[in-house]
PDB file of C-alpha atoms in Angstrom:
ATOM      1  CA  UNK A   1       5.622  42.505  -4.043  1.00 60.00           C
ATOM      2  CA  UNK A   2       9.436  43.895  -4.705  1.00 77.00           C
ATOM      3  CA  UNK A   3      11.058  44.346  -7.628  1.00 87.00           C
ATOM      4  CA  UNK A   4      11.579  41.267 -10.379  1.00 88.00           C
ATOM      5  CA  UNK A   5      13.957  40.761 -13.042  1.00 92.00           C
ATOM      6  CA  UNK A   6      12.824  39.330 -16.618  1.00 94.00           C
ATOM      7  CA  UNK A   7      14.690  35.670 -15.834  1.00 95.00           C
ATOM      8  CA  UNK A   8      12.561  33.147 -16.080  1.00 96.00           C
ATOM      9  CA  UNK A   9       9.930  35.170 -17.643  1.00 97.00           C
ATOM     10  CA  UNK A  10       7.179  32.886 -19.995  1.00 98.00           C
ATOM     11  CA  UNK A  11       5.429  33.978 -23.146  1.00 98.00           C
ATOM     12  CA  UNK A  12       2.755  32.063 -24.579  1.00 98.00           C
ATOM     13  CA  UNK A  13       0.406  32.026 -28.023  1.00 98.00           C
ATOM     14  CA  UNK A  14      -2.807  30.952 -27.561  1.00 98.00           C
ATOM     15  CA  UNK A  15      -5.987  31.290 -30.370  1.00 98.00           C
ATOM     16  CA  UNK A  16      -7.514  33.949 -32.196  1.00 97.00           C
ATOM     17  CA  UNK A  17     -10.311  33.659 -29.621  1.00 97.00           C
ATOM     18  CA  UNK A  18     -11.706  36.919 -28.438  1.00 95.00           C
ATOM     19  CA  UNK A  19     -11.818  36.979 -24.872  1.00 96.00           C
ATOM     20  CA  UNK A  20     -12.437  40.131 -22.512  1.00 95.00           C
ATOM     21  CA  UNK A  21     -11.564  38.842 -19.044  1.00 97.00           C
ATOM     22  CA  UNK A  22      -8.442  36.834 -17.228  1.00 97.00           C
ATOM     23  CA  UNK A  23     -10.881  34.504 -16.727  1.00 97.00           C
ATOM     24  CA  UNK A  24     -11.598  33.353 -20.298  1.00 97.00           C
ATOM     25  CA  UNK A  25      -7.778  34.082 -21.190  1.00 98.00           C
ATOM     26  CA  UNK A  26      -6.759  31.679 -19.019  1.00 97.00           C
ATOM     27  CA  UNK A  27      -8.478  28.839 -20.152  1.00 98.00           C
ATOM     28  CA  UNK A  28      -7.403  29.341 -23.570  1.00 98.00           C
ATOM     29  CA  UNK A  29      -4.857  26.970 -25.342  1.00 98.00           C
ATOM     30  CA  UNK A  30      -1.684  28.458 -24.505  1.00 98.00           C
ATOM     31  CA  UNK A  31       1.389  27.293 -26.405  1.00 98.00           C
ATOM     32  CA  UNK A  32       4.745  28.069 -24.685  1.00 98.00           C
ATOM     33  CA  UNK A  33       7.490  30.199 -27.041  1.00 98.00           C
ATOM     34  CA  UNK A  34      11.073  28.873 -26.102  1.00 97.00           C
ATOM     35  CA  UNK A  35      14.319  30.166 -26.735  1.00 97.00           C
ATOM     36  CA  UNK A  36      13.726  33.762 -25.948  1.00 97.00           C
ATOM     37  CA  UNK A  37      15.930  36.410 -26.026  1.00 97.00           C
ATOM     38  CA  UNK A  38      14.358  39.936 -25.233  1.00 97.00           C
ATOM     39  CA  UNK A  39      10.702  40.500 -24.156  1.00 97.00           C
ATOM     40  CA  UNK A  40      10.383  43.532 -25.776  1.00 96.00           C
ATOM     41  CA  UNK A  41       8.111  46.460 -24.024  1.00 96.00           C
ATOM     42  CA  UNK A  42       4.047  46.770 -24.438  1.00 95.00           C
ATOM     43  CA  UNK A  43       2.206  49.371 -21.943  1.00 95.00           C
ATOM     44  CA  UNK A  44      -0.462  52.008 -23.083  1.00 95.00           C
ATOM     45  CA  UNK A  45       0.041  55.604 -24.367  1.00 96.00           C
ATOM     46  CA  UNK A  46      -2.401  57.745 -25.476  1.00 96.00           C
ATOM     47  CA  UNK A  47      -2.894  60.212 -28.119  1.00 96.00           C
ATOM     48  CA  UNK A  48      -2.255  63.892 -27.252  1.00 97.00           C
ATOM     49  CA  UNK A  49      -5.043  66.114 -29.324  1.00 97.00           C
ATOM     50  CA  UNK A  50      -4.406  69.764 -29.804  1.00 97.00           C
ATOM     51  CA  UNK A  51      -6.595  72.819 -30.415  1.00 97.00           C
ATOM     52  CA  UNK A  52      -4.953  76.177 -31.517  1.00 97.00           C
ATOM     53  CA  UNK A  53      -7.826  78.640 -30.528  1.00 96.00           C
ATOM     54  CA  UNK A  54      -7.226  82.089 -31.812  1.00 96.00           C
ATOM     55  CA  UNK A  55      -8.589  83.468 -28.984  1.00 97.00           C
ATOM     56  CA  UNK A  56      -6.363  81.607 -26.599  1.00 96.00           C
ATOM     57  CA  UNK A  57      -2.777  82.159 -25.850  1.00 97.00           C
ATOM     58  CA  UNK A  58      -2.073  78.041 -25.421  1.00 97.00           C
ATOM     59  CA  UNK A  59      -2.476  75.031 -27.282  1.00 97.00           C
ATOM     60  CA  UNK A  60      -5.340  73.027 -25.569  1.00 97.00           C
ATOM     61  CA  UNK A  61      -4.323  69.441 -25.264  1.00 97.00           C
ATOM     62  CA  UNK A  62      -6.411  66.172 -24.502  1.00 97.00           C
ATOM     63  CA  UNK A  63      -6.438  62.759 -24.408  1.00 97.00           C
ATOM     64  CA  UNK A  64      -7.412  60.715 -27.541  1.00 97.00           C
ATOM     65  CA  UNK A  65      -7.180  57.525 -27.984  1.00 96.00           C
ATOM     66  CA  UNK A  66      -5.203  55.311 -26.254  1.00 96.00           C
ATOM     67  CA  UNK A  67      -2.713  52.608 -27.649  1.00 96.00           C
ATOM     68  CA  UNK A  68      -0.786  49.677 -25.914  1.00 97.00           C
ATOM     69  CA  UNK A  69       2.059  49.366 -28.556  1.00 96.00           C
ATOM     70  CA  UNK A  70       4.181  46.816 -30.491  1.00 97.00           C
ATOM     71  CA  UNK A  71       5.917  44.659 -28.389  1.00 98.00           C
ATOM     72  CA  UNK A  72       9.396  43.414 -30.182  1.00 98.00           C
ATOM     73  CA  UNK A  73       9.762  39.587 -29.145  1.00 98.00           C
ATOM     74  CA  UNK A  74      12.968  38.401 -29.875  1.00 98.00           C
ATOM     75  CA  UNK A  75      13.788  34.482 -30.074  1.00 98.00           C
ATOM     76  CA  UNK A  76      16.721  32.450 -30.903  1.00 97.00           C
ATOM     77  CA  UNK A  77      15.422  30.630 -34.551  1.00 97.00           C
ATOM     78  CA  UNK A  78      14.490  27.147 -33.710  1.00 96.00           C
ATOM     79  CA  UNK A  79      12.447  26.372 -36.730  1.00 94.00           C
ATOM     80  CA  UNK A  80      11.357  22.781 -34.708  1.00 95.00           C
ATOM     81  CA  UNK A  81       9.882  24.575 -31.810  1.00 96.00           C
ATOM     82  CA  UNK A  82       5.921  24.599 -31.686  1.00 97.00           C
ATOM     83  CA  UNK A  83       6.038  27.771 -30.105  1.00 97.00           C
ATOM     84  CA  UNK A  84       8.066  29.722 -32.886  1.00 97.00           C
ATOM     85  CA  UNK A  85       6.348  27.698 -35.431  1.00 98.00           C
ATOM     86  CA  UNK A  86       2.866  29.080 -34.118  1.00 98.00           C
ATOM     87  CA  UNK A  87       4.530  32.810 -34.392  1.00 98.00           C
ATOM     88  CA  UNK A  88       5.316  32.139 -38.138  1.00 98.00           C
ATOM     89  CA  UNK A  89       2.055  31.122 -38.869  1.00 98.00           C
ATOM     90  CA  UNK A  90       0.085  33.579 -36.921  1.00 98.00           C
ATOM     91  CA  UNK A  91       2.677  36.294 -39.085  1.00 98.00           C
ATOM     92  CA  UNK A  92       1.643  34.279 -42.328  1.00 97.00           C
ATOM     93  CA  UNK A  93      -2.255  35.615 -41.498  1.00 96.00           C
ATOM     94  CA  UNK A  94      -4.359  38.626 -40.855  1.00 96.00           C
ATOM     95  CA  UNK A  95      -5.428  37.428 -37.281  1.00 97.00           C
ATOM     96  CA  UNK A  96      -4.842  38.630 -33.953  1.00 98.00           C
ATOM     97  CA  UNK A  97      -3.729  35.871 -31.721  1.00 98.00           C
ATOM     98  CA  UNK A  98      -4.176  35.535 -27.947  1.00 98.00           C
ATOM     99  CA  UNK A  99      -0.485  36.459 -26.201  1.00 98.00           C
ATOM    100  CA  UNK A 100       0.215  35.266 -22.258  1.00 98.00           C
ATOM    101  CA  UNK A 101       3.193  37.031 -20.474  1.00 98.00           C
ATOM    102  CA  UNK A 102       3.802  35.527 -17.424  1.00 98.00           C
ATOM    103  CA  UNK A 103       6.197  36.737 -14.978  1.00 97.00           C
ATOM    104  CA  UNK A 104       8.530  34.687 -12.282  1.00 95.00           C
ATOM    105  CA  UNK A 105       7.644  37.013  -9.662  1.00 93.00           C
ATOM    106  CA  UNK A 106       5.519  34.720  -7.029  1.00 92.00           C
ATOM    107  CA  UNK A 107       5.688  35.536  -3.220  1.00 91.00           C
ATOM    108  CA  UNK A 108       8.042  32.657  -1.035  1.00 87.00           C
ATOM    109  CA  UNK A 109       5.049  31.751   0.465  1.00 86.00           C
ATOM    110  CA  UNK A 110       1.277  31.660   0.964  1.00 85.00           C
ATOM    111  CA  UNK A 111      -1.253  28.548   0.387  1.00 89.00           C
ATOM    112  CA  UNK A 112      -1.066  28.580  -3.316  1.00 91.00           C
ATOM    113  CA  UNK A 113       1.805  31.045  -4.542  1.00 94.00           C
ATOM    114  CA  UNK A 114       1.521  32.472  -8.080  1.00 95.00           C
ATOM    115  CA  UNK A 115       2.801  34.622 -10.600  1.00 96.00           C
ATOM    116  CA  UNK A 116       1.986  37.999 -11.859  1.00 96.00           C
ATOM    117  CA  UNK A 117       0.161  37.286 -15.689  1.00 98.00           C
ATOM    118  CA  UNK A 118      -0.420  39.548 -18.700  1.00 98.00           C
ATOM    119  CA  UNK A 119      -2.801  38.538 -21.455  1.00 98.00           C
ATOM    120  CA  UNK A 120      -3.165  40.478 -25.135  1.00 98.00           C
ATOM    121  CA  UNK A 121      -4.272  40.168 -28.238  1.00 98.00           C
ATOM    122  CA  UNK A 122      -1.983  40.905 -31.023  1.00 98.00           C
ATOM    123  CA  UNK A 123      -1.677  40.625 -34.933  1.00 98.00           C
ATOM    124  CA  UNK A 124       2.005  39.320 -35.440  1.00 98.00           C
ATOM    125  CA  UNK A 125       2.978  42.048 -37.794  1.00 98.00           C
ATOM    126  CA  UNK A 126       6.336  41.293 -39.152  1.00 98.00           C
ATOM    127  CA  UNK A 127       9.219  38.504 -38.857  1.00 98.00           C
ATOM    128  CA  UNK A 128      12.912  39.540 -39.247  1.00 98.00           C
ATOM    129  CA  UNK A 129      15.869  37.244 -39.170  1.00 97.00           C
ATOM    130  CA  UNK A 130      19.367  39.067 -37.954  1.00 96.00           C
ATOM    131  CA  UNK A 131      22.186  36.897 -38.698  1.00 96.00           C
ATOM    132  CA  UNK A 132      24.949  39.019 -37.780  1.00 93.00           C
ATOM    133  CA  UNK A 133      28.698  37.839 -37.604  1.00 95.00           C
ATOM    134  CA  UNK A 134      29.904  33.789 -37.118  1.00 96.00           C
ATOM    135  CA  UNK A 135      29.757  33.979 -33.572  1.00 96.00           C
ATOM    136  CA  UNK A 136      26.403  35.201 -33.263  1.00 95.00           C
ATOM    137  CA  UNK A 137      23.021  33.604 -32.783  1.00 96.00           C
ATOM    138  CA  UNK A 138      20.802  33.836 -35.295  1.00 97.00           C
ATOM    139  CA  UNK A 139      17.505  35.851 -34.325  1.00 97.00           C
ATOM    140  CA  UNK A 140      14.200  36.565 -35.313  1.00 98.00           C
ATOM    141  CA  UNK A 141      11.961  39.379 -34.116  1.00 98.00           C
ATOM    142  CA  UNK A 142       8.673  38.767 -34.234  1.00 98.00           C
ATOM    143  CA  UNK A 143       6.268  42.933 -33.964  1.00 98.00           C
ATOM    144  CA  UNK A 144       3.198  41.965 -32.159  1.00 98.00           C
ATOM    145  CA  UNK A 145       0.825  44.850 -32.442  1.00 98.00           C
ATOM    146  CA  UNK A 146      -1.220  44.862 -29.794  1.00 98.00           C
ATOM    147  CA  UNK A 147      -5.035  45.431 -30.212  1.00 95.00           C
ATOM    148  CA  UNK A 148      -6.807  46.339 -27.544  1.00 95.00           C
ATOM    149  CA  UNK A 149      -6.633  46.525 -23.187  1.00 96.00           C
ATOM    150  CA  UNK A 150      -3.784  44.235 -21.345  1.00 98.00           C
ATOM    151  CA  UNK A 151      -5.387  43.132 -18.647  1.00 98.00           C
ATOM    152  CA  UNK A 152      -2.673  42.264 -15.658  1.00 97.00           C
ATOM    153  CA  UNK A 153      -3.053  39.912 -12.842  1.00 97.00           C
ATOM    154  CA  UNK A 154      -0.811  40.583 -10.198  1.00 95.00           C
ATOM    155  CA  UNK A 155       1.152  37.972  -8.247  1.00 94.00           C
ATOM    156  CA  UNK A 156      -0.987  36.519  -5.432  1.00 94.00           C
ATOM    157  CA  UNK A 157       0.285  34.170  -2.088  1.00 91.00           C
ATOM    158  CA  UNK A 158      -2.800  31.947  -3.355  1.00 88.00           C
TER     159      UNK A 158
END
């Protein structure tokens, strides 16, 4: 596969279901989040762990544990949409909700084409409207704090 742009890209919210494989994600009930502005970024870093040993010259370092971020969705407001409507309510709880980032990356051809998939779990950690100036759109970021592995599944001909 070559390089994609975000156009066209689909996020979903699906139930506070705890799943562990693409499998089970994707039979969840997904509902689709219109109106979106920015994706945000998710992707996992891990901890760096030092040692000072007195009887070393350098630090030690190691890997701790590992952490896949807060991705900052951004969405126009459209208070009637189901999709920002389920966001509100999933911020109004303690909950980690089921998240479906789905790419328009599919090959041109192939038997069944499709496209590359991200599923998540994530509390939705904070809501904040920006109304900035008359000619401006009003926005709301929604912080999903991922919790746990992202499991990908890459774009496939079938």
């Amino acid at each position: 596969m070559g390089i994609t742009t975000t156009a066209k890209t689909k996020v979903s919210i699906g139930t506070t279901a705890s799943f562990a494989t693409a499998v089970a994600y994707a039979a969840d009930d997904w509902t689709e989040i219109t109106n979106i502005m920015d994706v945000g970024e998710a992707g996992s870093e891990a901890e760096i762990v030092t040692a000072k040993l007195v009887d070393q010259d350098y630090v030690k370092k190691a890997k701790g544990s590992r952490d896949n971020g807060t991705m900052e969705l951004v969405v126009a407001r459209d208070s009637g949409d189901e999709g920002y409507q389920a966001l509100v309510a999933a911020e109004q709880g303690s909950a980690g909700f089921n998240f479906k980032v789905e790419l328009n990356d599919k090959p041109s051809a192939g038997a069944s084409p499709k496209n590359s998939v991200f599923y998540f779990n994530a509390i939705v950690a904070s809501r904040r409207n920006s109304f900035n100036d008359a000619d401006s759109i009003v926005q709301t970021t929604f912080s999903l704090a991922i919790s746990g592995a992202i499991i990908e599944v890459p774009a496939s001909a079938s």
